[in-house]
Coordinates of C-alpha atoms and ligand atoms in Angstrom, one line a residue:
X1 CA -35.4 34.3 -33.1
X2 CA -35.1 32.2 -30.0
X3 CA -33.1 28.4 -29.9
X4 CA -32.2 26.4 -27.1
X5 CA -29.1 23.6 -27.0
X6 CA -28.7 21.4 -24.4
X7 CA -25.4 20.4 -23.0
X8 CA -23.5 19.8 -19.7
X9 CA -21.3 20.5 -17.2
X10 CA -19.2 18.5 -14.6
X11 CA -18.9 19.0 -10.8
X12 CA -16.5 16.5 -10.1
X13 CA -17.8 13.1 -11.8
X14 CA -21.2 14.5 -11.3
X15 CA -23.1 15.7 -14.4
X16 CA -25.2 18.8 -14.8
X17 CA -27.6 19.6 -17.5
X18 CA -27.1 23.2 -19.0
X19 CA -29.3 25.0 -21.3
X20 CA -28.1 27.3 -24.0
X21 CA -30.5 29.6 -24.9
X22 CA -29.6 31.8 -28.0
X23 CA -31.5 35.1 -29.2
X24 CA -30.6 37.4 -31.8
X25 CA -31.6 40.4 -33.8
X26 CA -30.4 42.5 -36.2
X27 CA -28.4 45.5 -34.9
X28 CA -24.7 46.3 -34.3
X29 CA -22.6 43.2 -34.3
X30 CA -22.5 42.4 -30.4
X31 CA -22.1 39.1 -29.2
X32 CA -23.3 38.8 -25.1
X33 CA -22.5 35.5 -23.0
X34 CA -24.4 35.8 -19.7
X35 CA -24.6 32.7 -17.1
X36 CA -21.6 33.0 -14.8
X37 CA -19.3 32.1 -17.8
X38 CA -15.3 32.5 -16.2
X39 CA -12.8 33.3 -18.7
X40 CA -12.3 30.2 -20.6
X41 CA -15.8 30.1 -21.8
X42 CA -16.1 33.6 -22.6
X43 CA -13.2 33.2 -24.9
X44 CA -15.5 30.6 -27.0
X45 CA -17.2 33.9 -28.0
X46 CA -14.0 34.2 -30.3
X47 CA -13.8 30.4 -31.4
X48 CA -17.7 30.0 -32.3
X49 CA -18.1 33.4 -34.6
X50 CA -14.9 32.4 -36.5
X51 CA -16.0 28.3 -36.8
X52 CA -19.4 29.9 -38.0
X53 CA -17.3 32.3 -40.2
X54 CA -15.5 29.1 -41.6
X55 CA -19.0 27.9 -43.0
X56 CA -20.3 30.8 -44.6
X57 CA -22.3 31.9 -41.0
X58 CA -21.6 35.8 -41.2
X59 CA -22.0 37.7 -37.6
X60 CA -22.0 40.8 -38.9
X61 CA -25.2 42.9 -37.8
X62 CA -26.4 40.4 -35.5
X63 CA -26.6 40.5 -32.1
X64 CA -26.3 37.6 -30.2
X65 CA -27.6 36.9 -26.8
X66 CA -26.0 33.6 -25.0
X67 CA -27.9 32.1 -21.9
X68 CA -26.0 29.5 -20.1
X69 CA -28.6 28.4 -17.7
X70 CA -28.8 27.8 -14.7
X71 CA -27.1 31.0 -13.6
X72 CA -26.0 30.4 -10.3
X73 CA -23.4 27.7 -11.8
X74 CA -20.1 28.6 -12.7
X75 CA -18.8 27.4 -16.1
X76 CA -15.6 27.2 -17.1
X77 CA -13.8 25.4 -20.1
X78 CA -14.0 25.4 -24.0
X79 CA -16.8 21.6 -23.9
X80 CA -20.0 24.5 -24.5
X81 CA -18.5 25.3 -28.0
X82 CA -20.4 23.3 -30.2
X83 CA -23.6 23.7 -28.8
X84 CA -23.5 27.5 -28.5
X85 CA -22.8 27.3 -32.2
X86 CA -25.7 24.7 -33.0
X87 CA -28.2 26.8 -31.0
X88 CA -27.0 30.0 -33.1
X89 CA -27.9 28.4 -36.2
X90 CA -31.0 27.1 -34.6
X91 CA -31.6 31.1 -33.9
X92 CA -30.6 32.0 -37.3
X93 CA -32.5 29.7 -38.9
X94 CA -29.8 27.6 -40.4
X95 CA -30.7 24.2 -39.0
X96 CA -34.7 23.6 -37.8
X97 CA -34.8 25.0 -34.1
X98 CA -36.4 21.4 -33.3
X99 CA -33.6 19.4 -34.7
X100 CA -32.1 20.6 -31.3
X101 CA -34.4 18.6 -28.9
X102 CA -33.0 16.2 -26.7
X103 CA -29.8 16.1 -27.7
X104 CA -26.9 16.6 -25.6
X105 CA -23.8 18.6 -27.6
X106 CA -20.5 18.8 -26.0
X107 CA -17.5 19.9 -27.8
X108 CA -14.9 22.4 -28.2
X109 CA -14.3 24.6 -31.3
X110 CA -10.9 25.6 -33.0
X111 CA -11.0 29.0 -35.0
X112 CA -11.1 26.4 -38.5
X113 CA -14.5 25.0 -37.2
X114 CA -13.0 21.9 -36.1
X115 CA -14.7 19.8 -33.7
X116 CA -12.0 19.1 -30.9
X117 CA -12.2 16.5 -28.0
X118 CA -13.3 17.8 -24.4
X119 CA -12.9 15.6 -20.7
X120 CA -15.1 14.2 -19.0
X121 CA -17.2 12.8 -22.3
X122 CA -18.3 10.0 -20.9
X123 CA -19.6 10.3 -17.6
X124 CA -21.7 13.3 -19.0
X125 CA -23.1 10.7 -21.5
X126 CA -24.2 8.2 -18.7
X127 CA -25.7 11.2 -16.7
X128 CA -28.0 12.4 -19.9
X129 CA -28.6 9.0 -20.5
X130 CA -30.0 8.7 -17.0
X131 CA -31.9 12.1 -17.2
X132 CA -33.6 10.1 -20.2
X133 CA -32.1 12.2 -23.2
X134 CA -32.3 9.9 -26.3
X135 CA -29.5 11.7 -28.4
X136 CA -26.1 12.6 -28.3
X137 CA -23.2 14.6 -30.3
X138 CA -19.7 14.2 -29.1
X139 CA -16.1 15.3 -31.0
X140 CA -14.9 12.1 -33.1
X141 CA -11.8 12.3 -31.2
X142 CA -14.4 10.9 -27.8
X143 CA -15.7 8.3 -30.1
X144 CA -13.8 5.4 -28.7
X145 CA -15.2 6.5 -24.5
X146 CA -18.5 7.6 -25.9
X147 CA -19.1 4.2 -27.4
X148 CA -18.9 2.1 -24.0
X149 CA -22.3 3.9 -23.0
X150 CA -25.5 2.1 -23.8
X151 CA -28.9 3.3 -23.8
X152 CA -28.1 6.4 -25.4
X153 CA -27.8 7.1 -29.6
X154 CA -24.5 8.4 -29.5
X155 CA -23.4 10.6 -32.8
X156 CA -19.5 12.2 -33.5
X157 CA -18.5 14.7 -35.4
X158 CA -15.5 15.7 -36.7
X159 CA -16.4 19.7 -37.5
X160 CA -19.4 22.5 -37.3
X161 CA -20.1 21.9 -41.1
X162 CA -20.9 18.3 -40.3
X163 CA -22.8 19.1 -37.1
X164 CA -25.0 21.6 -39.7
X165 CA -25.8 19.4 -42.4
X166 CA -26.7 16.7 -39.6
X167 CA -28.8 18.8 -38.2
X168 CA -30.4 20.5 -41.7
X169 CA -31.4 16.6 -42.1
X170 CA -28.9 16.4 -45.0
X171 CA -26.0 13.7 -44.2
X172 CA -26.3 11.8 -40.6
X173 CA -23.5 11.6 -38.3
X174 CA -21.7 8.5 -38.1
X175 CA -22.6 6.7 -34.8
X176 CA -19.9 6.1 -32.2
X177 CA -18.7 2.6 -32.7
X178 CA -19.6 0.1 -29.3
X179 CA -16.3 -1.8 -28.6
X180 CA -16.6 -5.1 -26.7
X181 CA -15.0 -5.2 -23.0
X182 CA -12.0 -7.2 -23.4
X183 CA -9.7 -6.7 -20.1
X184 CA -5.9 -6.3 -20.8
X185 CA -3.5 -8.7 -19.4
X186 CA 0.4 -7.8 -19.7
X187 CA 1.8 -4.9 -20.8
X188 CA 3.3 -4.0 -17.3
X189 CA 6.9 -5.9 -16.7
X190 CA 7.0 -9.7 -15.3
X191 CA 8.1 -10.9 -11.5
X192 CA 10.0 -13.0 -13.3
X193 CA 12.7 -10.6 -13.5
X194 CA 13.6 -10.7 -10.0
X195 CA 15.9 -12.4 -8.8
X196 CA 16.2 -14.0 -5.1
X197 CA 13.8 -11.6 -2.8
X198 CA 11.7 -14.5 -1.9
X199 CA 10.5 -12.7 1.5
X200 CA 9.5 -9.5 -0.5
X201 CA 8.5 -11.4 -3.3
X202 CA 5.6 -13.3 -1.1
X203 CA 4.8 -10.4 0.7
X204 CA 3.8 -8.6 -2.6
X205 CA 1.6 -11.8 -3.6
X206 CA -0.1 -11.4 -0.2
X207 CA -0.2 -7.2 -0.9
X208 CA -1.9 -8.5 -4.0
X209 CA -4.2 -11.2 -2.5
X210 CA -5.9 -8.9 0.1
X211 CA -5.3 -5.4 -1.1
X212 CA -3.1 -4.7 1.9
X213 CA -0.8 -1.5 1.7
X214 CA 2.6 -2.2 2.0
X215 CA 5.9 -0.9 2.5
X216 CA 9.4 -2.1 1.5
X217 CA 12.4 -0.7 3.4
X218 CA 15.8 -1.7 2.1
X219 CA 19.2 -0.6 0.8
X220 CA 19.4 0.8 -2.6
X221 CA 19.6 -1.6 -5.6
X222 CA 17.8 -4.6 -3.6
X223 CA 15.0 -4.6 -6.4
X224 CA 12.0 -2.4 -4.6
X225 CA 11.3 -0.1 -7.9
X226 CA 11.8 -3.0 -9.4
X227 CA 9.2 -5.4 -7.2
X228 CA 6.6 -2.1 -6.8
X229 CA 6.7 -1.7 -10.8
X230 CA 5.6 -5.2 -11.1
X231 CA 2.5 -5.4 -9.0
X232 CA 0.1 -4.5 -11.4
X233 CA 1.0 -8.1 -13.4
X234 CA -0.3 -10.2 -10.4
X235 CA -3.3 -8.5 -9.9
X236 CA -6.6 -9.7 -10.8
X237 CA -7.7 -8.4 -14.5
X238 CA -10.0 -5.6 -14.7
X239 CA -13.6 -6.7 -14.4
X240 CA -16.5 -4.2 -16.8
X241 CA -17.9 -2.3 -13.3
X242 CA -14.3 -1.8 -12.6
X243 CA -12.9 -0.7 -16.1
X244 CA -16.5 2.3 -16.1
X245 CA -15.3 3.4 -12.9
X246 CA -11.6 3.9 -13.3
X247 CA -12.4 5.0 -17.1
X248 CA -15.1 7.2 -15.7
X249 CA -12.4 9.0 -13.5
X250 CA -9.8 9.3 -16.5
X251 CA -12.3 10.8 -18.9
X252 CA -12.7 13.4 -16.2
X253 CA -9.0 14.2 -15.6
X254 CA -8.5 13.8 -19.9
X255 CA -6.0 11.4 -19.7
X256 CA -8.2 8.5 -21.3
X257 CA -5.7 6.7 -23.9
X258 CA -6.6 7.6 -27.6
X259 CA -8.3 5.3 -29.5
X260 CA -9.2 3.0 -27.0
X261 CA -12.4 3.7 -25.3
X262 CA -12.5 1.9 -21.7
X263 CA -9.4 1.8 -19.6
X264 CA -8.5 -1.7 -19.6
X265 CA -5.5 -2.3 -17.7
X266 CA -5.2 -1.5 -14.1
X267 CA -3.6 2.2 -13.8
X268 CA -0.1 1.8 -12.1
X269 CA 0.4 5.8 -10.8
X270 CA 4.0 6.5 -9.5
X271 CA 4.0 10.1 -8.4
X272 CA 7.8 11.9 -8.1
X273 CA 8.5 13.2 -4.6
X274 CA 8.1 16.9 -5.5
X275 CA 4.3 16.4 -6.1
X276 CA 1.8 18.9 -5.0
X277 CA -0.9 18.6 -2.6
X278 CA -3.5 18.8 -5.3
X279 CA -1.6 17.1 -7.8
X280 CA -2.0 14.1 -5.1
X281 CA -5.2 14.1 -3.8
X282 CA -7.1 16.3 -6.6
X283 CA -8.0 19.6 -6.7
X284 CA -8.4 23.0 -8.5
X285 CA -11.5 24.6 -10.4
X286 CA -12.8 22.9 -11.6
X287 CA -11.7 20.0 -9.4
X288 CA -10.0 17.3 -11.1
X289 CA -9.0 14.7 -9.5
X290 CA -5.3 13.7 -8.2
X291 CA -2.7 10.9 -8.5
X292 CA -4.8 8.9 -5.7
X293 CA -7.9 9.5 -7.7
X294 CA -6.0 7.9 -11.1
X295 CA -4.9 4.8 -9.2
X296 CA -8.4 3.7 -7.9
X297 CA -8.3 0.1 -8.0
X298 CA -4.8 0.3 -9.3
X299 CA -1.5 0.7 -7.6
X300 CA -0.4 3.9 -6.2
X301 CA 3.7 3.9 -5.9
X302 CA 4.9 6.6 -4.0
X303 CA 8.5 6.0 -4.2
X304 CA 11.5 7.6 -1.9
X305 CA 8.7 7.9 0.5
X306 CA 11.1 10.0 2.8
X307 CA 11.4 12.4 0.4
X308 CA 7.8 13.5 0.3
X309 CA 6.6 16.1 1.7
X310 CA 4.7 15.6 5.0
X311 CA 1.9 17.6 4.3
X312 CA 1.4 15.3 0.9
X313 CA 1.1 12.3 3.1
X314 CA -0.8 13.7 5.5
X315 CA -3.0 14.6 2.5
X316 CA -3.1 11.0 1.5
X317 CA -4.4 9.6 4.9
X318 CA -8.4 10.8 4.5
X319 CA -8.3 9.6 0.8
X320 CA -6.7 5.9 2.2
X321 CA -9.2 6.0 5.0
X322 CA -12.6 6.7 3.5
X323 CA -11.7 5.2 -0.1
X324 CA -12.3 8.7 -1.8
X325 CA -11.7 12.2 -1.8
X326 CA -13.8 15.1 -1.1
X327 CA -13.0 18.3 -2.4
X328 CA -14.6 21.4 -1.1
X329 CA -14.6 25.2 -1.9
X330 CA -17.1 28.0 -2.2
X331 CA -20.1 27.1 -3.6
X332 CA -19.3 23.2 -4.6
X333 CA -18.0 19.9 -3.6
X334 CA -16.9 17.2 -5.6
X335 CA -16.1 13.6 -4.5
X336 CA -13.5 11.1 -6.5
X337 CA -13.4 7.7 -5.8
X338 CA -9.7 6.9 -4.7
X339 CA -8.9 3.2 -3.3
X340 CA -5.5 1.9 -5.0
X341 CA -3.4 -0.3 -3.6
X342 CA -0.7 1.5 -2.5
X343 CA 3.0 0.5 -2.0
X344 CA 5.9 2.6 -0.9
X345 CA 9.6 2.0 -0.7
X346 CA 12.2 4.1 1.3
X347 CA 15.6 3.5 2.2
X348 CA 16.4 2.7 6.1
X349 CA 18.2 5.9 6.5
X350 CA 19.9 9.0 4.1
X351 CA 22.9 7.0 3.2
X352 CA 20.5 3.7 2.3
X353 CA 22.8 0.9 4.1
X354 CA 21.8 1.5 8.4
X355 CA 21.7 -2.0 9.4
X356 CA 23.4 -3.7 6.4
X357 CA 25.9 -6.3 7.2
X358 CA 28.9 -4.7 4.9
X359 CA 28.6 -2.2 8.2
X360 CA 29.3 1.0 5.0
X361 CA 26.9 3.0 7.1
X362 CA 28.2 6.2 7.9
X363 CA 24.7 8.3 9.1
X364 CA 24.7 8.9 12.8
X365 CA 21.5 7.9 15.4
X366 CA 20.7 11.2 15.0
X367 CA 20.5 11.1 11.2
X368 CA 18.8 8.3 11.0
X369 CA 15.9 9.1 13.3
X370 CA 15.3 12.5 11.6
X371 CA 15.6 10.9 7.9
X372 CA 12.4 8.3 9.7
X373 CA 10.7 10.7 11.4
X374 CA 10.0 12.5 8.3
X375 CA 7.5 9.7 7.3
X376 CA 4.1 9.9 8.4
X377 CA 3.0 8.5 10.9
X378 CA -0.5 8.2 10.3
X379 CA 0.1 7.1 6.8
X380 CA 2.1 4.2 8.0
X381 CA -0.8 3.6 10.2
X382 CA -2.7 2.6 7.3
X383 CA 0.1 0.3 5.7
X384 CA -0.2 -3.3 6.9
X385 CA 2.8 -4.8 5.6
X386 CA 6.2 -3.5 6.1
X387 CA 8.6 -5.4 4.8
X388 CA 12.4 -5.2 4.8
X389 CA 14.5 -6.6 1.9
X390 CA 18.2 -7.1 2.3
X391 CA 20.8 -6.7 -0.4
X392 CA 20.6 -8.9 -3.0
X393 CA 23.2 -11.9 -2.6
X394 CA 25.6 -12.3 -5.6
X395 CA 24.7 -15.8 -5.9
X396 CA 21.1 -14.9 -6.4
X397 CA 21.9 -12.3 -9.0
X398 CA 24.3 -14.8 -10.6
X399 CA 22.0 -17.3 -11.5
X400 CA 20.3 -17.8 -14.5
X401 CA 17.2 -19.1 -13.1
X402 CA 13.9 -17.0 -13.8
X403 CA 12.5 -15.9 -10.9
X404 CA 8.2 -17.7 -10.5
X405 CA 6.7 -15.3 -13.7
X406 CA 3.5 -13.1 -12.8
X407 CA 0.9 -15.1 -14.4
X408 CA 0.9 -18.3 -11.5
X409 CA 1.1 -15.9 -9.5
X410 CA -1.8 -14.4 -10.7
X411 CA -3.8 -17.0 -10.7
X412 CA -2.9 -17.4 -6.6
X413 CA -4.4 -13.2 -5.8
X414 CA -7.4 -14.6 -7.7
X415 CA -8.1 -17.6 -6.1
X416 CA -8.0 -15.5 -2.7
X417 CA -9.7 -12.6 -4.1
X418 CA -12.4 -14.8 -5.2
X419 CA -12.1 -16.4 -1.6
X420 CA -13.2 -13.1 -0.5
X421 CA -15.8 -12.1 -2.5
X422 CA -17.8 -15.3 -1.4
X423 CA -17.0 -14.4 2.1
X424 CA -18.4 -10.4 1.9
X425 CA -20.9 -10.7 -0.5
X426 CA -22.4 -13.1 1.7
X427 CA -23.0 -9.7 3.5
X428 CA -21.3 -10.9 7.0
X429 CA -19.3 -7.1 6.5
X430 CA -19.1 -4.3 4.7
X431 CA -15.9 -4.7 3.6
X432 CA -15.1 -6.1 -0.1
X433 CA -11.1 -6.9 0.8
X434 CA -9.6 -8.3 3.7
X435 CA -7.5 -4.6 3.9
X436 CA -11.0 -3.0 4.7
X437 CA -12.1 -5.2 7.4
X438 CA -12.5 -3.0 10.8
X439 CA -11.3 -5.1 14.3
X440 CA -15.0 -5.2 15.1
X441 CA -15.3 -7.2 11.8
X442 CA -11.8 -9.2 11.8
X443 CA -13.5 -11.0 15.0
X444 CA -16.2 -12.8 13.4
X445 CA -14.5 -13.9 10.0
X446 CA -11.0 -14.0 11.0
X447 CA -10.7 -15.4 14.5
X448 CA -7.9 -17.8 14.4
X449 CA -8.4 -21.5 15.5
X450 CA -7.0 -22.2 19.3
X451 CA -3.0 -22.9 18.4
X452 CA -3.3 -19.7 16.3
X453 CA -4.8 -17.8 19.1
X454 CA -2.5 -19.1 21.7
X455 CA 0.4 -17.6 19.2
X456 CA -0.8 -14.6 19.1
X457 CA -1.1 -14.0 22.5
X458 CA 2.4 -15.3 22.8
X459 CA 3.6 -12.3 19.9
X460 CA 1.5 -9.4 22.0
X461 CA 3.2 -10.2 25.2
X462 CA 6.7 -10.8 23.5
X463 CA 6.5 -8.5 20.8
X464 CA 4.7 -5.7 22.4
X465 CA 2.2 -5.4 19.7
X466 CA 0.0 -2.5 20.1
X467 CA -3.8 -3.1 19.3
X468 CA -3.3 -1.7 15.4
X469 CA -0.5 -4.4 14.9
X470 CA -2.7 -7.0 16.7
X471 CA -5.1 -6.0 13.5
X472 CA -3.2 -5.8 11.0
X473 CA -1.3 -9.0 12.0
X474 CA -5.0 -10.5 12.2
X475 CA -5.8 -8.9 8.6
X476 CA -2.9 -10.2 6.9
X477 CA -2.9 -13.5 8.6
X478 CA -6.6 -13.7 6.8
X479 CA -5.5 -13.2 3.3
X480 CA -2.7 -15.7 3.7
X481 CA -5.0 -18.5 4.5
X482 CA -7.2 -17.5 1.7
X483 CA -4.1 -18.1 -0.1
X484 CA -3.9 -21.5 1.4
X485 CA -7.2 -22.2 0.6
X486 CA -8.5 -22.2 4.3
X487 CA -11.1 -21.4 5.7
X488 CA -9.5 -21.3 9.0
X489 CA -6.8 -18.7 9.7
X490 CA -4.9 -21.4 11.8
X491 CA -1.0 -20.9 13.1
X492 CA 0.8 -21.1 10.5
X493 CA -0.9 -18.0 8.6
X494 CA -0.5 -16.0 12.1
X495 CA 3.2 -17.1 12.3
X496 CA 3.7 -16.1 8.8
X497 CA 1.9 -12.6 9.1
X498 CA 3.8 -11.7 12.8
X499 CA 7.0 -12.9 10.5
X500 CA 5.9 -10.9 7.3
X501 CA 6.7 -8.3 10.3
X502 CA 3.8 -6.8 10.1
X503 CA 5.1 -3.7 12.6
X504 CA 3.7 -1.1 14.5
X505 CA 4.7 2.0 13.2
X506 CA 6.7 2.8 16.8
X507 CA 8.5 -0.6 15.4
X508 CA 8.8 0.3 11.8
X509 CA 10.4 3.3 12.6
X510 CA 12.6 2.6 15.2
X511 CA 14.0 -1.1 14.3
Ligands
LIG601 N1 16.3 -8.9 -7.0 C1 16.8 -8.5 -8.2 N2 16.8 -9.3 -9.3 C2 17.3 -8.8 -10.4 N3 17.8 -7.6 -10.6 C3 17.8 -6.7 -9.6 C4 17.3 -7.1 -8.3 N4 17.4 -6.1 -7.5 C5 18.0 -5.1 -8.2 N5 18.2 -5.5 -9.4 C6 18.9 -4.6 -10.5 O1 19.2 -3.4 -9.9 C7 18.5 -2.3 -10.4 C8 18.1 -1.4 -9.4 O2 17.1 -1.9 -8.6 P1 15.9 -1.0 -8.0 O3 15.9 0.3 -8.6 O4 14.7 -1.8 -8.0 O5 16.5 -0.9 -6.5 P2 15.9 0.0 -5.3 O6 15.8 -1.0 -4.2 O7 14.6 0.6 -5.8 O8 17.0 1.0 -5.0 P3 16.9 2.6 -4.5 O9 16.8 2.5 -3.0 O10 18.3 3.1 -4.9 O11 15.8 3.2 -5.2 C9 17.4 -2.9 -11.2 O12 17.0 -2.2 -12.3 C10 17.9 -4.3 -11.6 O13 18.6 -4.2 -12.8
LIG602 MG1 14.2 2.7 -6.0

């Protein structure tokens, strides 16, 4: 007898429907799986005829014919399972063949007839919802993601013996339970904790404010893991949109938090140094996507930036650009999302100290310019503020006094962010942060008043500002008034943005 499942696959976050189509007959035990099944899914052959073993479902002088249609896809992974097994008992008659209809099955079997969790849960979920498939069965363990999606009756189950007698119309699967959105605030350290650092401390709030990238160079033990760790507390809590998309890209790469359906928190990714290419920017087959990919609208650390290597920051630079990633090989392509905030520290030279006033620094000119020419330049191209924090002073470290803690400043990004969002939804730009406005852009919503202007024509001829500083000077000097509260980006935002030396990368490598 014939029976059809219906599950999915992923191309990147993109769902596709795939049939199962199961025949058998009596004959010589044979099980065939035909559909451009790779390796891991022909190995479910083994998993699904000992789950159905585990619930009385004898294989023995049947043959079984497996469809995975389309053909022409490739399939890989263990998420097929379940609904190979629930369209064999459709085909054996075990559970009515029509009990099958419109739902989607997704889940991975263990030898015991367990039903175990699979990635990428709920994006396949909003897809079938979309493709107007009422029904859905999903492993228990995907309860907490499966319940964010609405539209769709969502069902989990914990093993095959449930799935059957849900199907036979004997005991109904539990529903997945609908959690309401609440975002989480805390749980990342306070800015508190630092002490002194008031230029570096400002320029993260401005970072923060506009979703500029930045960069702090210093010797070691001035505080920059320690500042770059605490960005996440200032920034704006996650909105709903915000918490599908990043959750949507977690599901994928199965790194969703137990237990707790939606991300809620924004992700804080800090890569070590000896990270691959793909491990950076995403990857594989099937593609999943990479560290970048897991920050989007978080904060992406990378720090010891020097120690990268180049072609990993040259990897970065598309991502950075375009606000996602774009995967290609034979036969598919698969797009992440990937805009984070991203901040980077880096010592000014091997030994840490070139430039510092104790005069300790022993690396030569030559040293020094190697150690800097190993960053990137067109990564530091897309990095508006550089900053440069000093040792910390003693007295500084000495007192008691709590540095200004993360919630008022806080409450500052959002008043700027929400500056912002009036400003582009009013649908003046494309852009939906200040970082993303292009110079064509900067003109008509950051043009500074006449004193402003006259500065900054005073900091290109003195300064030597190339065209990119001139924009990023203009971009930065924006979010600062929005921090102000202005509407105007007047003088003293300009002075403070040239100050927050916003450099050229010829600058920020050579000074
Ligand atoms: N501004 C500060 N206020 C309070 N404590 C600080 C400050 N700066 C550094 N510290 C202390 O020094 C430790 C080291 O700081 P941190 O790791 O942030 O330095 P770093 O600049 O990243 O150094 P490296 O270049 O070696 O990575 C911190 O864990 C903290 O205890
Ligand atoms: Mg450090």
């Amino acid at each position: 007898m014939l029976a059809t499942a219906h599950t999915s696959a992923l191309l990147g976050l993109d769902p596709r429907p795939v049939r199962v189509e199961v025949d058998t007959f009596r004959g010589i035990a044979d099980f065939i799986l035909v559909g451009l099944a790779e390796t891991s899914v022909r190995e479910s052959k083994v998993r699904v005829r000992s789950a159905l073993l585990q619930i009385g479902v004898n294989l023995a002088e049947q043959v079984l014919v497996v469809n995975l249609a389309p053909a022409d896809m490739k399939k890989s992974g263990g998420a097929f399972d379940l609904a190979i097994a629930a369209a064999v008992l459709g085909a054996l008659d075990k559970v009515p063949a029509g009990s099958l209809n419109s739902t989607l099955i997704l889940g991975e079997l263990s030898l015991t007839g367990a039903v175990r969790p699979v990635r990428g849960v709920l994006p396949q979920l909003m897809g079938a919802r979309d493709q107007g498939v009422r029904c859905a069965i999903v492993p228990r363990d995907n309860g907490p993601e499966a319940g964010a999606v609405q539209g769709i009756d969502v069902l989990t189950a914990e093993t095959l013996e449930d799935v059957r007698r849900h199907l036979s119309g004997r005991d109904p699967l539990p529903r997945a339970e609908a959690g309401d959105y609440e975002p989480a605030l805390g749980g990342y350290p306070d800015l508190s904790d630092v002490k002194g650092q008031h230029g570096a401390r400002r320029a993260l709030e401005v970072a923060a404010a506009g979703a500029h990238h930045m960069l702090m160079i210093g010797p070691p033990g001035g505080g920059k893991t320690m500042l770059a760790r605490r960005l996440p507390s200032i920034l704006p809590p996650l909105g709903y949109g915000e918490a599908l998309e990043v959750s949507v890209i977690h599901s994928v790469a199965g790194v969703l938090p137990p237990d707790s359906g939606l991300v809620r928190r924004r992700a804080f990714r800090a890569p070590h140094h000896t990270v691959s290419d793909a491990g950076l920017v995403g990857g594989g087959v099937p593609p999943r996507p990479g560290e970048v990919s897991l920050a989007h609208l978080g904060v992406l650390f990378l720090d010891e930036l020097a120690e990268f290597r180049r072609s990993s920051l040259e990897a970065l630079r598309q991502p950075l650009e375009d606000g996602s990633v774009t995967i290609s090989r034979a036969g598919f392509r698969a797009t992440f999302p990937a805009r984070p905030l991203m901040v980077a520290a880096v010592n000014p030279c091997p030994c840490g100290y070139f430039g510092d006033s104790s005069g300790r620094c022993r690396c030569g000119a030559e040293r020094v310019q190697s150690y800097r020419s190993k960053l990137s330049g067109p990564l530091l191209d897309r990095i508006d503020i550089h900053v440069s924090l000093p040792a910390v002073e003693v007295a500084s470290l000495r007192t008691s006094q709590l540095g200004e803690a993360s919630h008022a400043v806080r409450e500052r990004v959002q008043r700027a962010r929400d500056a912002q969002r009036a400003r582009y939804e009013a649908g003046e730009t494309c852009a939906a942060t200040n970082a993303q406005l292009t110079s064509r852009e900067l003109d008509k919503v950051a043009a500074p008043d006449d004193a402003g202007a006259r500065l900054l024509v005073h900091a290109v001829e003195q300064l030597g500002l190339s065209a990119r500083a001139y924009s990023k000077v203009l971009r930065v000097a924006r979010t600062i008034a929005d921090l102000d509260g202005s509407d105007a980006v007047r003088s003293p935002h300009i002075a403070e943005a040239i100050h927050a030396r916003v450099l050229d990368r010829e600058r920020a490598t050579s000074s």
